[in-house]
């Protein structure tokens, strides 16, 4: 990623300051790259605790008059993210006054860790994360309901993040061209499995948002979440070896168990994994040590 030219346009500098205030209101920790020298690499590096761990995001601001000028900027960010020059960055965000044009050569679904927002879109997203001063007293009776009351915004973001991983998995599966009939059936079964998973995540997202507005019964939300938990349990039991040996499957499974833990649907799976990793085990070794009967009713 090329470093920025020395000096900042006044409009860009003011916008960076404005974004900094938005991130601070949403409880992000801020590192302003422009304060580190005359030739910064990025405008902002921000971090925030999500699902028990700190995630770091690079923010690159580009103000343009023609949206087509964003295409090269986006591709430069993709190239930089793939170079892994900075190892601890979770996502790269391109923020602009205009929307990134849809171009076939961009293949945005293939790079879920590189995202593009307009300033207005980022405002809305960060506003959802900003804590409210007066939260109403909770009425939920179940563990799942209480978790949603306490952390609805974080849970919705976690759902959206997991959906991105599922979409990426589906895109890669659909690109496969197996010839063997058994391999074709295996691919079709996997696509159906992940499509069902995505549909259940969408239902959970809607249910979570409706519960906060008292538009759905708590027991119905619990059932929706439990259905997804059962789906993840069946996927684990059926594809245990593939989940342990494939990086994308391992990452998706870890995110799913983290979501279940955040939403109050499961603690054993997430805590067992976390305990193994804290103990120094690799992800693959930690997963292989987990029993197939890992999932049980805990709500």
Short mmCIF file of C-alpha atoms in Angstrom, two decimals:
data_model
loop_
_atom_site.label_atom_id
_atom_site.label_comp_id
_atom_site.label_asym_id
_atom_site.label_seq_id
_atom_site.Cartn_x
_atom_site.Cartn_y
_atom_site.Cartn_z
CA UNK A 1 0.00 0.00 0.00
CA UNK A 2 1.57 3.27 -1.08
CA UNK A 3 2.09 5.81 1.64
CA UNK A 4 0.06 9.00 1.47
CA UNK A 5 1.69 12.09 0.07
CA UNK A 6 3.03 14.46 2.67
CA UNK A 7 0.34 16.83 3.93
CA UNK A 8 -3.44 16.43 4.04
CA UNK A 9 -6.18 18.16 2.17
CA UNK A 10 -8.12 20.35 4.62
CA UNK A 11 -11.39 18.56 3.87
CA UNK A 12 -9.79 15.16 4.37
CA UNK A 13 -8.17 16.21 7.65
CA UNK A 14 -11.47 17.56 8.98
CA UNK A 15 -13.24 14.36 7.97
CA UNK A 16 -10.61 12.22 9.73
CA UNK A 17 -11.17 14.27 12.89
CA UNK A 18 -14.93 13.80 12.53
CA UNK A 19 -14.55 10.03 12.08
CA UNK A 20 -12.27 9.91 15.11
CA UNK A 21 -15.04 11.39 17.27
CA UNK A 22 -17.54 8.84 15.91
CA UNK A 23 -15.23 5.94 16.72
CA UNK A 24 -14.51 7.30 20.20
CA UNK A 25 -18.27 7.59 20.88
CA UNK A 26 -18.64 3.94 19.86
CA UNK A 27 -15.91 2.97 22.37
CA UNK A 28 -13.15 2.22 19.87
CA UNK A 29 -9.53 2.79 20.86
CA UNK A 30 -7.94 5.17 18.35
CA UNK A 31 -4.49 5.35 16.84
CA UNK A 32 -4.24 8.21 14.37
CA UNK A 33 -1.59 7.29 11.85
CA UNK A 34 -1.17 10.92 10.76
CA UNK A 35 0.20 11.66 14.24
CA UNK A 36 3.03 9.18 13.77
CA UNK A 37 4.92 11.17 11.13
CA UNK A 38 4.65 13.13 7.92
CA UNK A 39 4.18 10.06 5.71
CA UNK A 40 1.47 7.89 7.33
CA UNK A 41 0.38 4.59 5.83
CA UNK A 42 -3.28 4.82 6.89
CA UNK A 43 -5.58 7.51 8.27
CA UNK A 44 -6.76 5.62 11.35
CA UNK A 45 -6.17 2.32 13.11
CA UNK A 46 -8.99 1.52 15.54
CA UNK A 47 -9.63 -1.41 17.85
CA UNK A 48 -12.54 -2.68 19.89
CA UNK A 49 -13.36 -5.70 22.06
CA UNK A 50 -15.83 -8.07 20.38
CA UNK A 51 -16.88 -11.48 21.68
CA UNK A 52 -14.11 -11.48 24.25
CA UNK A 53 -11.17 -10.45 22.04
CA UNK A 54 -9.78 -7.24 20.63
CA UNK A 55 -10.19 -6.72 16.89
CA UNK A 56 -8.17 -4.14 14.96
CA UNK A 57 -9.38 -2.24 11.89
CA UNK A 58 -7.50 -0.09 9.40
CA UNK A 59 -9.48 2.93 8.15
CA UNK A 60 -8.45 4.59 4.88
CA UNK A 61 -10.31 7.77 3.95
CA UNK A 62 -10.55 8.77 0.27
CA UNK A 63 -12.56 11.81 -0.85
CA UNK A 64 -13.27 11.85 -4.59
CA UNK A 65 -15.39 13.68 -7.14
CA UNK A 66 -15.82 10.60 -9.37
CA UNK A 67 -16.67 7.24 -7.74
CA UNK A 68 -14.69 5.41 -10.42
CA UNK A 69 -11.56 6.69 -8.77
CA UNK A 70 -12.34 4.45 -5.77
CA UNK A 71 -11.82 1.22 -7.71
CA UNK A 72 -8.03 1.46 -7.78
CA UNK A 73 -7.97 2.54 -4.13
CA UNK A 74 -10.06 -0.49 -3.16
CA UNK A 75 -7.84 -2.86 -5.14
CA UNK A 76 -4.73 -1.35 -3.54
CA UNK A 77 -6.25 -2.04 -0.12
CA UNK A 78 -7.04 -5.62 -1.14
CA UNK A 79 -3.47 -6.09 -2.37
CA UNK A 80 -2.08 -4.70 0.88
CA UNK A 81 -4.32 -6.93 3.00
CA UNK A 82 -3.15 -10.00 1.06
CA UNK A 83 0.51 -9.08 1.49
CA UNK A 84 0.16 -9.53 5.27
CA UNK A 85 2.69 -6.79 5.95
CA UNK A 86 0.79 -6.06 9.15
CA UNK A 87 -0.16 -9.30 10.87
CA UNK A 88 -2.64 -8.17 13.52
CA UNK A 89 -5.19 -6.36 11.34
CA UNK A 90 -8.63 -8.01 11.20
CA UNK A 91 -10.31 -5.79 8.59
CA UNK A 92 -9.47 -2.99 6.19
CA UNK A 93 -12.10 -0.27 5.65
CA UNK A 94 -12.20 2.12 2.72
CA UNK A 95 -14.34 5.14 3.67
CA UNK A 96 -15.38 7.75 1.10
CA UNK A 97 -17.92 10.44 0.34
CA UNK A 98 -19.18 8.30 -2.58
CA UNK A 99 -20.15 4.64 -2.93
CA UNK A 100 -17.74 2.14 -4.46
CA UNK A 101 -19.00 1.21 -7.96
CA UNK A 102 -19.93 -2.40 -8.64
CA UNK A 103 -17.31 -3.75 -10.99
CA UNK A 104 -16.96 -7.44 -11.99
CA UNK A 105 -13.19 -7.29 -11.60
CA UNK A 106 -13.38 -6.29 -7.96
CA UNK A 107 -14.86 -9.62 -6.69
CA UNK A 108 -15.74 -8.06 -3.33
CA UNK A 109 -17.23 -11.29 -1.92
CA UNK A 110 -13.80 -12.93 -2.16
CA UNK A 111 -12.23 -10.45 0.25
CA UNK A 112 -14.60 -10.22 3.24
CA UNK A 113 -11.88 -8.56 5.36
CA UNK A 114 -11.78 -5.54 2.99
CA UNK A 115 -14.95 -3.44 3.19
CA UNK A 116 -16.09 -0.15 1.67
CA UNK A 117 -18.38 2.38 3.34
CA UNK A 118 -19.62 5.83 2.59
CA UNK A 119 -19.23 8.29 5.45
CA UNK A 120 -23.01 8.16 5.98
CA UNK A 121 -23.01 4.35 6.14
CA UNK A 122 -20.20 4.42 8.70
CA UNK A 123 -22.11 7.02 10.73
CA UNK A 124 -25.17 4.73 10.90
CA UNK A 125 -23.12 1.67 11.83
CA UNK A 126 -21.19 3.44 14.59
CA UNK A 127 -24.38 5.04 15.91
CA UNK A 128 -25.74 1.54 16.54
CA UNK A 129 -22.64 0.76 18.59
CA UNK A 130 -22.67 3.94 20.67
CA UNK A 131 -23.93 3.20 24.20
CA UNK A 132 -27.27 4.69 25.19
CA UNK A 133 -27.38 6.67 28.42
CA UNK A 134 -30.69 5.37 29.73
CA UNK A 135 -31.38 1.71 29.05
CA UNK A 136 -34.76 0.34 30.12
CA UNK A 137 -34.87 -2.36 32.75
CA UNK A 138 -34.81 -5.82 31.20
CA UNK A 139 -37.86 -8.07 31.19
CA UNK A 140 -36.30 -11.22 29.72
CA UNK A 141 -36.62 -14.47 31.66
CA UNK A 142 -34.26 -16.77 29.74
CA UNK A 143 -30.49 -16.74 29.39
CA UNK A 144 -30.84 -16.06 25.66
CA UNK A 145 -33.34 -13.23 26.18
CA UNK A 146 -31.16 -11.55 28.81
CA UNK A 147 -28.10 -11.76 26.55
CA UNK A 148 -30.03 -10.07 23.73
CA UNK A 149 -31.30 -7.33 26.04
CA UNK A 150 -27.75 -6.60 27.20
CA UNK A 151 -25.84 -6.91 23.91
CA UNK A 152 -28.27 -6.63 20.99
CA UNK A 153 -26.04 -4.42 18.80
CA UNK A 154 -22.93 -6.55 19.32
CA UNK A 155 -24.92 -9.72 18.61
CA UNK A 156 -26.32 -8.28 15.37
CA UNK A 157 -22.81 -7.33 14.24
CA UNK A 158 -21.55 -10.83 15.12
CA UNK A 159 -24.39 -12.36 13.08
CA UNK A 160 -23.54 -10.13 10.12
CA UNK A 161 -19.86 -11.11 10.39
CA UNK A 162 -20.72 -14.81 10.41
CA UNK A 163 -23.01 -14.33 7.42
CA UNK A 164 -20.08 -12.84 5.50
CA UNK A 165 -18.06 -15.98 6.23
CA UNK A 166 -20.94 -18.22 5.10
CA UNK A 167 -21.37 -16.17 1.90
CA UNK A 168 -17.64 -16.50 1.18
CA UNK A 169 -17.87 -20.27 1.70
CA UNK A 170 -20.84 -20.49 -0.68
CA UNK A 171 -19.05 -18.45 -3.34
CA UNK A 172 -16.04 -20.78 -3.23
CA UNK A 173 -18.21 -23.90 -3.37
CA UNK A 174 -20.12 -22.60 -6.39
CA UNK A 175 -16.81 -21.99 -8.18
CA UNK A 176 -15.86 -25.66 -7.85
CA UNK A 177 -16.30 -27.82 -10.96
CA UNK A 178 -16.12 -31.47 -9.88
CA UNK A 179 -16.57 -34.21 -12.50
CA UNK A 180 -17.10 -37.23 -10.30
CA UNK A 181 -20.82 -37.80 -9.48
CA UNK A 182 -20.03 -38.39 -5.81
CA UNK A 183 -18.03 -35.17 -5.66
CA UNK A 184 -20.88 -33.28 -7.37
CA UNK A 185 -23.35 -34.60 -4.79
CA UNK A 186 -20.98 -33.69 -1.95
CA UNK A 187 -20.70 -30.14 -3.31
CA UNK A 188 -24.49 -29.80 -3.70
CA UNK A 189 -25.07 -31.11 -0.17
CA UNK A 190 -22.54 -28.63 1.24
CA UNK A 191 -24.16 -25.71 -0.62
CA UNK A 192 -27.59 -26.69 0.73
CA UNK A 193 -26.12 -26.97 4.23
CA UNK A 194 -24.57 -23.49 4.16
CA UNK A 195 -27.65 -21.95 2.54
CA UNK A 196 -29.75 -23.31 5.42
CA UNK A 197 -27.20 -21.91 7.87
CA UNK A 198 -27.39 -18.48 6.24
CA UNK A 199 -31.21 -18.51 6.29
CA UNK A 200 -31.20 -19.39 10.00
CA UNK A 201 -28.77 -16.55 10.73
CA UNK A 202 -31.05 -14.12 8.93
CA UNK A 203 -34.00 -15.35 11.02
CA UNK A 204 -31.97 -14.91 14.22
CA UNK A 205 -31.00 -11.37 13.22
CA UNK A 206 -34.64 -10.43 12.63
CA UNK A 207 -35.74 -12.13 15.86
CA UNK A 208 -33.07 -10.33 17.91
CA UNK A 209 -34.14 -6.96 16.55
CA UNK A 210 -37.84 -7.74 17.05
CA UNK A 211 -37.32 -8.85 20.67
CA UNK A 212 -35.87 -5.45 21.58
CA UNK A 213 -39.04 -3.86 20.15
CA UNK A 214 -41.39 -6.35 21.86
CA UNK A 215 -42.57 -7.53 18.43
CA UNK A 216 -41.94 -11.23 19.07
CA UNK A 217 -42.35 -13.60 22.01
CA UNK A 218 -39.18 -14.49 23.88
CA UNK A 219 -39.88 -18.23 23.59
CA UNK A 220 -39.98 -17.92 19.79
CA UNK A 221 -36.58 -16.21 19.78
CA UNK A 222 -35.18 -18.95 22.00
CA UNK A 223 -36.51 -21.57 19.57
CA UNK A 224 -34.96 -19.77 16.59
CA UNK A 225 -31.56 -19.59 18.29
CA UNK A 226 -31.82 -23.20 19.47
CA UNK A 227 -32.51 -24.35 15.91
CA UNK A 228 -29.30 -22.67 14.75
CA UNK A 229 -27.38 -24.19 17.64
CA UNK A 230 -28.67 -27.62 16.65
CA UNK A 231 -27.61 -26.97 13.05
CA UNK A 232 -24.07 -26.10 14.15
CA UNK A 233 -24.04 -29.19 16.37
CA UNK A 234 -25.08 -31.43 13.46
CA UNK A 235 -22.50 -29.79 11.19
CA UNK A 236 -19.82 -30.44 13.84
CA UNK A 237 -20.86 -34.08 14.27
CA UNK A 238 -21.05 -34.72 10.53
CA UNK A 239 -17.96 -32.80 9.40
CA UNK A 240 -15.71 -33.03 12.45
CA UNK A 241 -12.59 -33.96 10.49
CA UNK A 242 -13.14 -31.36 7.74
CA UNK A 243 -13.73 -28.62 10.32
CA UNK A 244 -10.52 -29.48 12.14
CA UNK A 245 -8.38 -29.74 9.01
CA UNK A 246 -9.67 -26.84 6.87
CA UNK A 247 -8.79 -23.27 7.87
CA UNK A 248 -12.01 -21.71 6.50
CA UNK A 249 -14.19 -24.32 8.22
CA UNK A 250 -12.26 -23.90 11.49
CA UNK A 251 -12.68 -20.11 11.36
CA UNK A 252 -16.40 -20.39 10.61
CA UNK A 253 -16.92 -22.89 13.44
CA UNK A 254 -15.03 -20.70 15.93
CA UNK A 255 -17.11 -17.66 14.93
CA UNK A 256 -20.34 -19.66 15.24
CA UNK A 257 -19.48 -20.91 18.74
CA UNK A 258 -18.50 -17.38 19.71
CA UNK A 259 -21.88 -16.11 18.52
CA UNK A 260 -23.72 -18.85 20.44
CA UNK A 261 -21.79 -17.92 23.57
CA UNK A 262 -22.54 -14.20 23.10
CA UNK A 263 -26.24 -14.85 22.60
CA UNK A 264 -26.45 -17.05 25.70
CA UNK A 265 -27.16 -20.29 23.84
CA UNK A 266 -23.98 -22.14 24.67
CA UNK A 267 -21.05 -21.83 27.00
CA UNK A 268 -19.40 -25.26 27.04
CA UNK A 269 -18.28 -25.19 23.41
CA UNK A 270 -16.87 -21.66 23.47
CA UNK A 271 -15.24 -21.97 26.89
CA UNK A 272 -13.70 -25.36 26.08
CA UNK A 273 -12.17 -23.92 22.90
CA UNK A 274 -11.00 -20.76 24.67
CA UNK A 275 -9.45 -22.78 27.49
CA UNK A 276 -7.51 -24.91 25.03
CA UNK A 277 -6.21 -21.87 23.12
CA UNK A 278 -5.23 -20.03 26.30
CA UNK A 279 -3.39 -23.18 27.35
CA UNK A 280 -1.14 -22.82 24.30
CA UNK A 281 -2.81 -25.21 21.89
CA UNK A 282 -3.11 -24.40 18.19
CA UNK A 283 -6.61 -23.96 16.76
CA UNK A 284 -6.42 -27.26 14.87
CA UNK A 285 -5.18 -29.17 17.91
CA UNK A 286 -7.78 -27.55 20.17
CA UNK A 287 -10.60 -28.50 17.79
CA UNK A 288 -9.39 -32.07 17.35
CA UNK A 289 -9.43 -32.52 21.11
CA UNK A 290 -13.11 -31.56 21.34
CA UNK A 291 -15.65 -34.39 21.67
CA UNK A 292 -18.27 -34.91 18.99
CA UNK A 293 -20.90 -34.59 21.75
CA UNK A 294 -19.73 -31.05 22.45
CA UNK A 295 -23.14 -29.44 21.99
CA UNK A 296 -25.89 -29.88 24.56
CA UNK A 297 -28.92 -27.94 25.71
CA UNK A 298 -27.92 -25.07 28.00
CA UNK A 299 -30.56 -22.37 27.46
#
